[in-house]
Amino acid sequence: MTRRLPILLLLLAGFGCAHGNAVRPFADAPLVREDPDLEDWGPRPEARRSTSVWDAAEGLFFRAQLRALSVEAPRRSVDVNALDEVPDSSFFVNRIGTRPMTPAEVARGACPEGALDTPPTPWRVVDVKPDGTQPGFLFEDAAGQRHLLKTDGARQPERSTAADAIVAALLYAAGYHTPCNRVVHFRGDDLIPTEDGPTRARLARVLAAATRAPDGRLRAMASELLHGEPLGPWRYAGVWEPDRNDRVPHELRRELRALRLLVAWVDHLDAREQNTLALWIGDAERGHVRHALIDFGDALGATHREERRSLRYGAAMWSDPTATLEDLFTFGLVPRPWYREPVAVDAILGDFATEPFDPDGWRPNYWNGAFEHMDATDGAWAARIIARFERPHLEALAARGRFSDPAIARTLVDALARRRLAILRAHLTVRSPLTAPAVHDGRLCLEDRAVSTGFRAAARRWDHAAARAGIGAPVRVARPTRADGEVCVALPAVRARYLRVDVRTRTPSLDDPGPARVHLRRGAEGWRIAGLERPPRGEAW
Amino acid sequence: MTRAVIVAALVATLAVTAPARAQERERITSREAYDHRPPPDDSTAEAARWVPRVLLAPLWLLASAGRELTRLFLEPIGPPPSSPDAAEPTPRPIEVLPVVRLESDRSPAVGVHVALRAGDVFTVRFATQHWDDRRLETWSRLRWRPVRGLTLGLEGEAGTRSDLQLHGLGWSSAPGQRTDYRHVRGGGRLWIAHRAFAASRLALSMRVTHHRFSREGDNLRPRPPAPGFDRGATVAAPRLAWQIDQRDADRAGHGGVAFEVAVDFGADVEGDARWLGLRAEAAATVAFSSHHDVTLAAYAALTEPLTDAPPVFAELPTLGGDPGRLAGLVRGRLYGYSATVASLRYRWGIATSLDASLFVEAGNVFGAGFDDLTLERARLSFGVGLDSLGDDVHRFGVIAALATDPLVDGGAIHGGHARLFIGRAP
């Protein structure tokens, strides 16, 4: 066995070499714009029971260790179409990433147009809030719509309710399914207790925890119940067997892996099973499952009464045995982000505006099964979405928080802008920011997302193009031209039926990502886009 | 043999994972279904990965088994009532916790701690540790906070301890001179404490303790026991203690100074012994970050007999057992009419609720009035510790330390002490 091993390895290497650098063309097939998991089926399955305790234990103590012991190969996201984008699915709908949205649209989130005001009173209190950190109850407004109401609690008044409203709108604009969350002001007289609702004593405890406005009204967050029949939470890893459409393991879905950057942006530590909701869209006999994200009250700078826990928020998970053992045996001499001196925290935003932010060093409460699989291309995809949130969008979002002091909204906007910049520096520069390829009049044009969103200046951009026809013959191509945030290159006159065009753009001394490699097929009407890939810089054709 | 082991591990790995992998064939795990493009070839790298996979297969099987066992227990549990990050802890009127103590040269102790609460005003606690019929320790405390800054308490304690060793009195005590004995004691304490401001605490207490001792086993060198050994004693001891502590002493990373002085008057109600006890401790902590600090501390204790009858030895200053008291020695073996320890400790946080520490100490017990105190007669002690953060009844701690003979006797390492406790701090 020992003598045959080198020969075996040589054979394997040879086999690998024979296939390693082959051209991988995109098939002549329609672009996948909609995931097959949106197809209707039936009947409606039984609701799934929450396993959040096991989810946490697995994320903290087993998942990473088993991956390491099984020497698992890095796996690419699966649900990525030929343009390196995610199709609309039960988890995600393309919104700001593929079309511009006005600040008002972004701020509205999932709420119907003109529905950002307090729900019509009186409110009939119909049920208690079953679990979670913040106290609350279920109510039905005068129009018959049911909402979940949550208050801030004594610590950090206004933050939790504002975070729920702002982050729900932000993630909705990004493409995820979230509820319509609104900051509301009401009076105790607006509530009508019912037989099925909480006791007066419990209701009084909830209201006692609410922030009180100067005019005496109480502040809370009202979350409109999502459309559909609740089926319980969903997990960020694996599939749910009763859902016949659920065939792509969730940890291989780009929209879930890349969600890591979006939640890091807003410091949403609690992105885990307990804050998800699966919904049946349809009737009892036929429909499909939609996967929503809920409960963002921990975002935008939550602090803890224990200072040490607060310092670790965003820098360490609830438990990190590896770091604990490292710190034990190195006598605490390895620098850690949480060793910093606590800065004066803002009464509402905590240290959200002042803490150092490293997009790749950011940690949720525990790895949820998808986040730890995010790779460079997933991160670049999320960065292209985040880039679309410019300052006016952030200001509109901050206004949803209805802070009593306008200075808090300004502080929040500055913090979001600073963190956005950190994300773009880390992830929009790793792979090409060129996107949305199109062919017009014999020219291939792409949007430079870094320039169109103000991250880079067009005047300082350096563009280059190269092309290969068929299986690899180099073809001369003109230098790209640039206008209105678009980079265009004239397609060469070649006989080949398949063409690959590399368009590179960079800002010297700031970034140097790899090219956007556009694959084109010649059809009856001329060249059409077959696919787009974003190889790392230096990767061979 | 090695080849057989490797092959068996591989087969076992394949057998265990076969059902899961069979299920995965129904899943979409290739991007080709979405981008209509053949996947990149990874066969060479994948083949190479099988070498470490086979080698790690036994560990992987062990970890997988652990995962499945844990899943069996945890998966049926529904969502917790509140997150670990809950703004305010859910108050529990009744709390039951385990109490465990494992200590070198002592039999293990396992018990239960029960707490009854009425808000933050009234608390009753009861703890007991019992391993066999030779040992029982019971402690209870009733605490009442009628107004802010004022605490009234009543505490009771009873226990029997066996396998104890008394090495005699004075700085030169050594295991070769030990007396094996059993100590039965019981008593109570009534106290009132006032916090004039956050860092200050003034406490007046009255303690009554009943001591009885008996020899055990075959002593190496039977010798006259320490004062009060044969007769026992019932001690009444009022005490006045004043403490100032600027530090958040329970966690690393908080600097400041601390000072404590206590005076007590002891009387053996069964005899004529009367004495005065003085205790003083000073510490200065310098924090280097929110998670690191160094503490320099000094401790001194003195018992001055007021009559010809000496106080019962169990009431004399003693060292051993805890950091700052020569942790490398087991508690209860060194007694003297005076004691002093200087210590240096480096402490750092390793988790949200866990600190580690390294410490070195020098000190010893001495005669009346420190009359034979010299630097050369000091013992050294050094060790490591782990401590959880929290109040004194929700604790976890580990200590491992070594101690030396007095430096004048050569200073050889002679003795060590290791302790693990869960529950009420000893």
CSV table of N, CA and C in Angstrom, one decimal, chain A residues 459-533:
chain,number,residue,atom,x,y,z
A,459,ALA,N,-14.1,59.4,-12.0
A,459,ALA,CA,-12.9,60.0,-12.6
A,459,ALA,C,-11.7,59.2,-12.3
A,460,ARG,N,-11.7,58.5,-11.2
A,460,ARG,CA,-10.4,57.8,-10.8
A,460,ARG,C,-10.4,56.3,-11.2
A,461,ARG,N,-11.4,55.9,-11.9
A,461,ARG,CA,-11.5,54.5,-12.3
A,461,ARG,C,-10.6,54.2,-13.5
A,462,TRP,N,-10.1,53.0,-13.5
A,462,TRP,CA,-9.3,52.6,-14.6
A,462,TRP,C,-9.9,51.3,-15.1
A,463,ASP,N,-10.2,51.3,-16.4
A,463,ASP,CA,-11.0,50.2,-17.0
A,463,ASP,C,-10.2,49.5,-18.1
A,464,HIS,N,-10.4,48.2,-18.2
A,464,HIS,CA,-9.7,47.4,-19.2
A,464,HIS,C,-10.6,46.2,-19.6
A,465,ALA,N,-10.4,45.8,-20.8
A,465,ALA,CA,-11.2,44.6,-21.3
A,465,ALA,C,-10.3,43.7,-22.1
A,466,ALA,N,-10.7,42.4,-22.1
A,466,ALA,CA,-10.0,41.4,-22.9
A,466,ALA,C,-11.1,40.4,-23.3
A,467,ALA,N,-10.8,39.6,-24.3
A,467,ALA,CA,-11.8,38.7,-24.8
A,467,ALA,C,-11.1,37.4,-25.3
A,468,ARG,N,-11.9,36.4,-25.3
A,468,ARG,CA,-11.5,35.1,-25.9
A,468,ARG,C,-12.7,34.5,-26.6
A,469,ALA,N,-12.4,34.0,-27.8
A,469,ALA,CA,-13.5,33.5,-28.6
A,469,ALA,C,-13.4,31.9,-28.5
A,470,GLY,N,-14.5,31.3,-28.5
A,470,GLY,CA,-14.6,29.9,-28.5
A,470,GLY,C,-13.9,29.3,-27.3
A,471,ILE,N,-13.0,28.3,-27.5
A,471,ILE,CA,-12.4,27.6,-26.4
A,471,ILE,C,-11.2,28.4,-25.8
A,472,GLY,N,-10.7,29.5,-26.5
A,472,GLY,CA,-9.6,30.2,-25.8
A,472,GLY,C,-8.8,31.1,-26.7
A,473,ALA,N,-9.2,31.3,-27.9
A,473,ALA,CA,-8.4,32.1,-28.8
A,473,ALA,C,-8.5,33.6,-28.4
A,474,PRO,N,-7.4,34.3,-28.0
A,474,PRO,CA,-7.5,35.7,-27.6
A,474,PRO,C,-8.0,36.5,-28.8
A,475,VAL,N,-8.8,37.6,-28.5
A,475,VAL,CA,-9.4,38.5,-29.5
A,475,VAL,C,-9.1,39.9,-29.0
A,476,ARG,N,-8.7,40.7,-29.9
A,476,ARG,CA,-8.5,42.1,-29.6
A,476,ARG,C,-9.8,42.8,-29.4
A,477,VAL,N,-9.8,43.6,-28.3
A,477,VAL,CA,-11.0,44.3,-28.0
A,477,VAL,C,-10.7,45.8,-27.6
A,478,ALA,N,-11.6,46.7,-27.9
A,478,ALA,CA,-11.3,48.1,-27.6
A,478,ALA,C,-11.3,48.4,-26.1
A,479,ARG,N,-10.7,49.5,-25.8
A,479,ARG,CA,-10.8,49.9,-24.3
A,479,ARG,C,-12.2,50.3,-24.0
A,480,PRO,N,-12.6,50.0,-22.8
A,480,PRO,CA,-14.0,50.3,-22.4
A,480,PRO,C,-14.2,51.8,-22.3
A,481,THR,N,-15.4,52.2,-22.5
A,481,THR,CA,-15.8,53.6,-22.2
A,481,THR,C,-16.7,53.7,-21.1
A,482,ARG,N,-16.9,54.9,-20.5
A,482,ARG,CA,-17.6,55.0,-19.3
A,482,ARG,C,-18.6,56.2,-19.3
A,483,ALA,N,-19.8,56.0,-18.9
A,483,ALA,CA,-20.7,57.1,-18.9
A,483,ALA,C,-21.9,56.7,-17.9
A,484,ASP,N,-22.3,57.7,-17.1
A,484,ASP,CA,-23.4,57.5,-16.2
A,484,ASP,C,-23.4,56.3,-15.4
A,485,GLY,N,-22.2,56.0,-14.8
A,485,GLY,CA,-22.1,54.8,-14.0
A,485,GLY,C,-22.0,53.5,-14.7
A,486,GLU,N,-22.0,53.5,-16.0
A,486,GLU,CA,-21.9,52.3,-16.8
A,486,GLU,C,-20.6,52.2,-17.5
A,487,VAL,N,-20.1,51.0,-17.7
A,487,VAL,CA,-18.9,50.7,-18.4
A,487,VAL,C,-19.3,49.9,-19.7
A,488,CYS,N,-18.9,50.4,-20.8
A,488,CYS,CA,-19.3,49.7,-22.1
A,488,CYS,C,-18.1,49.3,-22.9
A,489,VAL,N,-18.2,48.2,-23.6
A,489,VAL,CA,-17.1,47.8,-24.5
A,489,VAL,C,-17.7,47.3,-25.8
A,490,ALA,N,-17.1,47.7,-26.9
A,490,ALA,CA,-17.6,47.3,-28.2
A,490,ALA,C,-17.2,45.8,-28.4
A,491,LEU,N,-18.2,45.0,-28.7
A,491,LEU,CA,-17.9,43.6,-28.9
A,491,LEU,C,-17.2,43.4,-30.3
A,492,PRO,N,-16.2,42.5,-30.2
A,492,PRO,CA,-15.3,42.4,-31.4
A,492,PRO,C,-16.1,41.6,-32.5
A,493,ALA,N,-15.7,41.9,-33.7
A,493,ALA,CA,-16.3,41.2,-34.9
A,493,ALA,C,-15.5,39.9,-35.1
A,494,VAL,N,-16.1,38.8,-34.6
A,494,VAL,CA,-15.5,37.5,-34.7
A,494,VAL,C,-16.5,36.5,-35.3
A,495,ARG,N,-16.0,35.4,-35.8
A,495,ARG,CA,-16.9,34.4,-36.4
A,495,ARG,C,-17.4,33.4,-35.3
A,496,ALA,N,-16.7,33.4,-34.2
A,496,ALA,CA,-17.1,32.4,-33.2
A,496,ALA,C,-18.5,32.5,-32.7
A,497,ARG,N,-19.1,31.5,-32.2
A,497,ARG,CA,-20.4,31.5,-31.7
A,497,ARG,C,-20.5,31.7,-30.2
A,498,TYR,N,-19.3,31.6,-29.6
A,498,TYR,CA,-19.3,31.8,-28.1
A,498,TYR,C,-18.1,32.7,-27.8
A,499,LEU,N,-18.4,33.7,-27.0
A,499,LEU,CA,-17.4,34.7,-26.7
A,499,LEU,C,-17.3,34.9,-25.1
A,500,ARG,N,-16.1,35.1,-24.6
A,500,ARG,CA,-16.0,35.5,-23.2
A,500,ARG,C,-15.3,36.8,-23.1
A,501,VAL,N,-15.9,37.8,-22.5
A,501,VAL,CA,-15.3,39.1,-22.4
A,501,VAL,C,-15.0,39.4,-20.9
A,502,ASP,N,-13.8,39.7,-20.6
A,502,ASP,CA,-13.4,40.2,-19.2
A,502,ASP,C,-13.4,41.7,-19.2
A,503,VAL,N,-14.2,42.2,-18.3
A,503,VAL,CA,-14.1,43.7,-18.1
A,503,VAL,C,-13.6,43.9,-16.7
A,504,ARG,N,-12.5,44.6,-16.6
A,504,ARG,CA,-12.0,44.9,-15.3
A,504,ARG,C,-12.1,46.4,-15.0
A,505,THR,N,-12.4,46.7,-13.8
A,505,THR,CA,-12.4,48.1,-13.3
A,505,THR,C,-11.8,48.2,-12.0
A,506,ARG,N,-11.0,49.2,-11.7
A,506,ARG,CA,-10.4,49.4,-10.4
A,506,ARG,C,-10.1,50.8,-10.2
A,507,THR,N,-9.9,51.2,-8.9
A,507,THR,CA,-9.3,52.5,-8.6
A,507,THR,C,-7.9,52.3,-8.1
A,508,PRO,N,-6.9,52.7,-8.8
A,508,PRO,CA,-5.5,52.4,-8.5
A,508,PRO,C,-5.3,52.9,-7.0
A,509,SER,N,-4.5,52.1,-6.3
A,509,SER,CA,-4.1,52.2,-4.9
A,509,SER,C,-5.3,52.0,-3.9
A,510,LEU,N,-6.5,51.8,-4.4
A,510,LEU,CA,-7.6,51.5,-3.5
A,510,LEU,C,-8.1,50.1,-3.6
A,511,ASP,N,-8.3,49.6,-4.8
A,511,ASP,CA,-8.8,48.3,-4.9
A,511,ASP,C,-8.3,47.7,-6.3
A,512,ASP,N,-8.4,46.4,-6.4
A,512,ASP,CA,-8.0,45.7,-7.6
A,512,ASP,C,-8.7,44.4,-7.7
A,513,PRO,N,-10.1,44.4,-7.8
A,513,PRO,CA,-10.8,43.1,-7.9
A,513,PRO,C,-10.6,42.4,-9.2
A,514,GLY,N,-11.0,41.2,-9.3
A,514,GLY,CA,-10.9,40.5,-10.5
A,514,GLY,C,-11.9,41.0,-11.5
A,515,PRO,N,-12.0,40.4,-12.7
A,515,PRO,CA,-12.9,40.9,-13.7
A,515,PRO,C,-14.3,40.4,-13.6
A,516,ALA,N,-15.2,41.1,-14.3
A,516,ALA,CA,-16.5,40.5,-14.6
A,516,ALA,C,-16.4,39.8,-15.9
A,517,ARG,N,-16.5,38.5,-15.9
A,517,ARG,CA,-16.4,37.7,-17.1
A,517,ARG,C,-17.7,37.4,-17.6
A,518,VAL,N,-18.0,38.0,-18.7
A,518,VAL,CA,-19.4,37.9,-19.4
A,518,VAL,C,-19.2,36.8,-20.5
A,519,HIS,N,-20.1,35.9,-20.5
A,519,HIS,CA,-20.2,34.8,-21.5
A,519,HIS,C,-21.3,35.2,-22.5
A,520,LEU,N,-21.0,35.2,-23.8
A,520,LEU,CA,-22.0,35.6,-24.8
A,520,LEU,C,-22.2,34.5,-25.8
A,521,ARG,N,-23.4,34.3,-26.3
A,521,ARG,CA,-23.7,33.4,-27.4
A,521,ARG,C,-24.2,34.2,-28.6
A,522,ARG,N,-23.8,33.7,-29.7
A,522,ARG,CA,-24.3,34.4,-30.9
A,522,ARG,C,-25.7,33.7,-31.3
A,523,GLY,N,-26.7,34.6,-31.4
A,523,GLY,CA,-28.0,34.0,-31.8
A,523,GLY,C,-28.4,34.7,-33.1
A,524,ALA,N,-29.7,34.5,-33.5
A,524,ALA,CA,-30.1,35.1,-34.8
A,524,ALA,C,-30.1,36.6,-34.7
A,525,GLU,N,-30.3,37.2,-33.6
A,525,GLU,CA,-30.3,38.6,-33.5
A,525,GLU,C,-29.0,39.2,-33.1
A,526,GLY,N,-28.0,38.4,-33.0
A,526,GLY,CA,-26.7,38.9,-32.6
A,526,GLY,C,-26.3,38.3,-31.3
A,527,TRP,N,-25.3,38.9,-30.6
A,527,TRP,CA,-24.8,38.4,-29.3
A,527,TRP,C,-25.9,38.6,-28.3
A,528,ARG,N,-26.0,37.6,-27.4
A,528,ARG,CA,-26.8,37.7,-26.2
A,528,ARG,C,-26.1,37.1,-25.0
A,529,ILE,N,-26.5,37.7,-23.8
A,529,ILE,CA,-25.8,37.3,-22.6
A,529,ILE,C,-26.1,35.8,-22.3
A,530,ALA,N,-25.1,35.0,-22.0
A,530,ALA,CA,-25.3,33.6,-21.6
A,530,ALA,C,-25.0,33.5,-20.1
A,531,GLY,N,-24.1,34.3,-19.6
A,531,GLY,CA,-23.8,34.2,-18.2
A,531,GLY,C,-22.8,35.2,-17.8
A,532,LEU,N,-22.6,35.3,-16.5
A,532,LEU,CA,-21.6,36.2,-15.9
A,532,LEU,C,-21.0,35.5,-14.7
A,533,GLU,N,-19.7,35.6,-14.6
A,533,GLU,CA,-19.0,35.1,-13.4
A,533,GLU,C,-18.0,36.1,-12.9
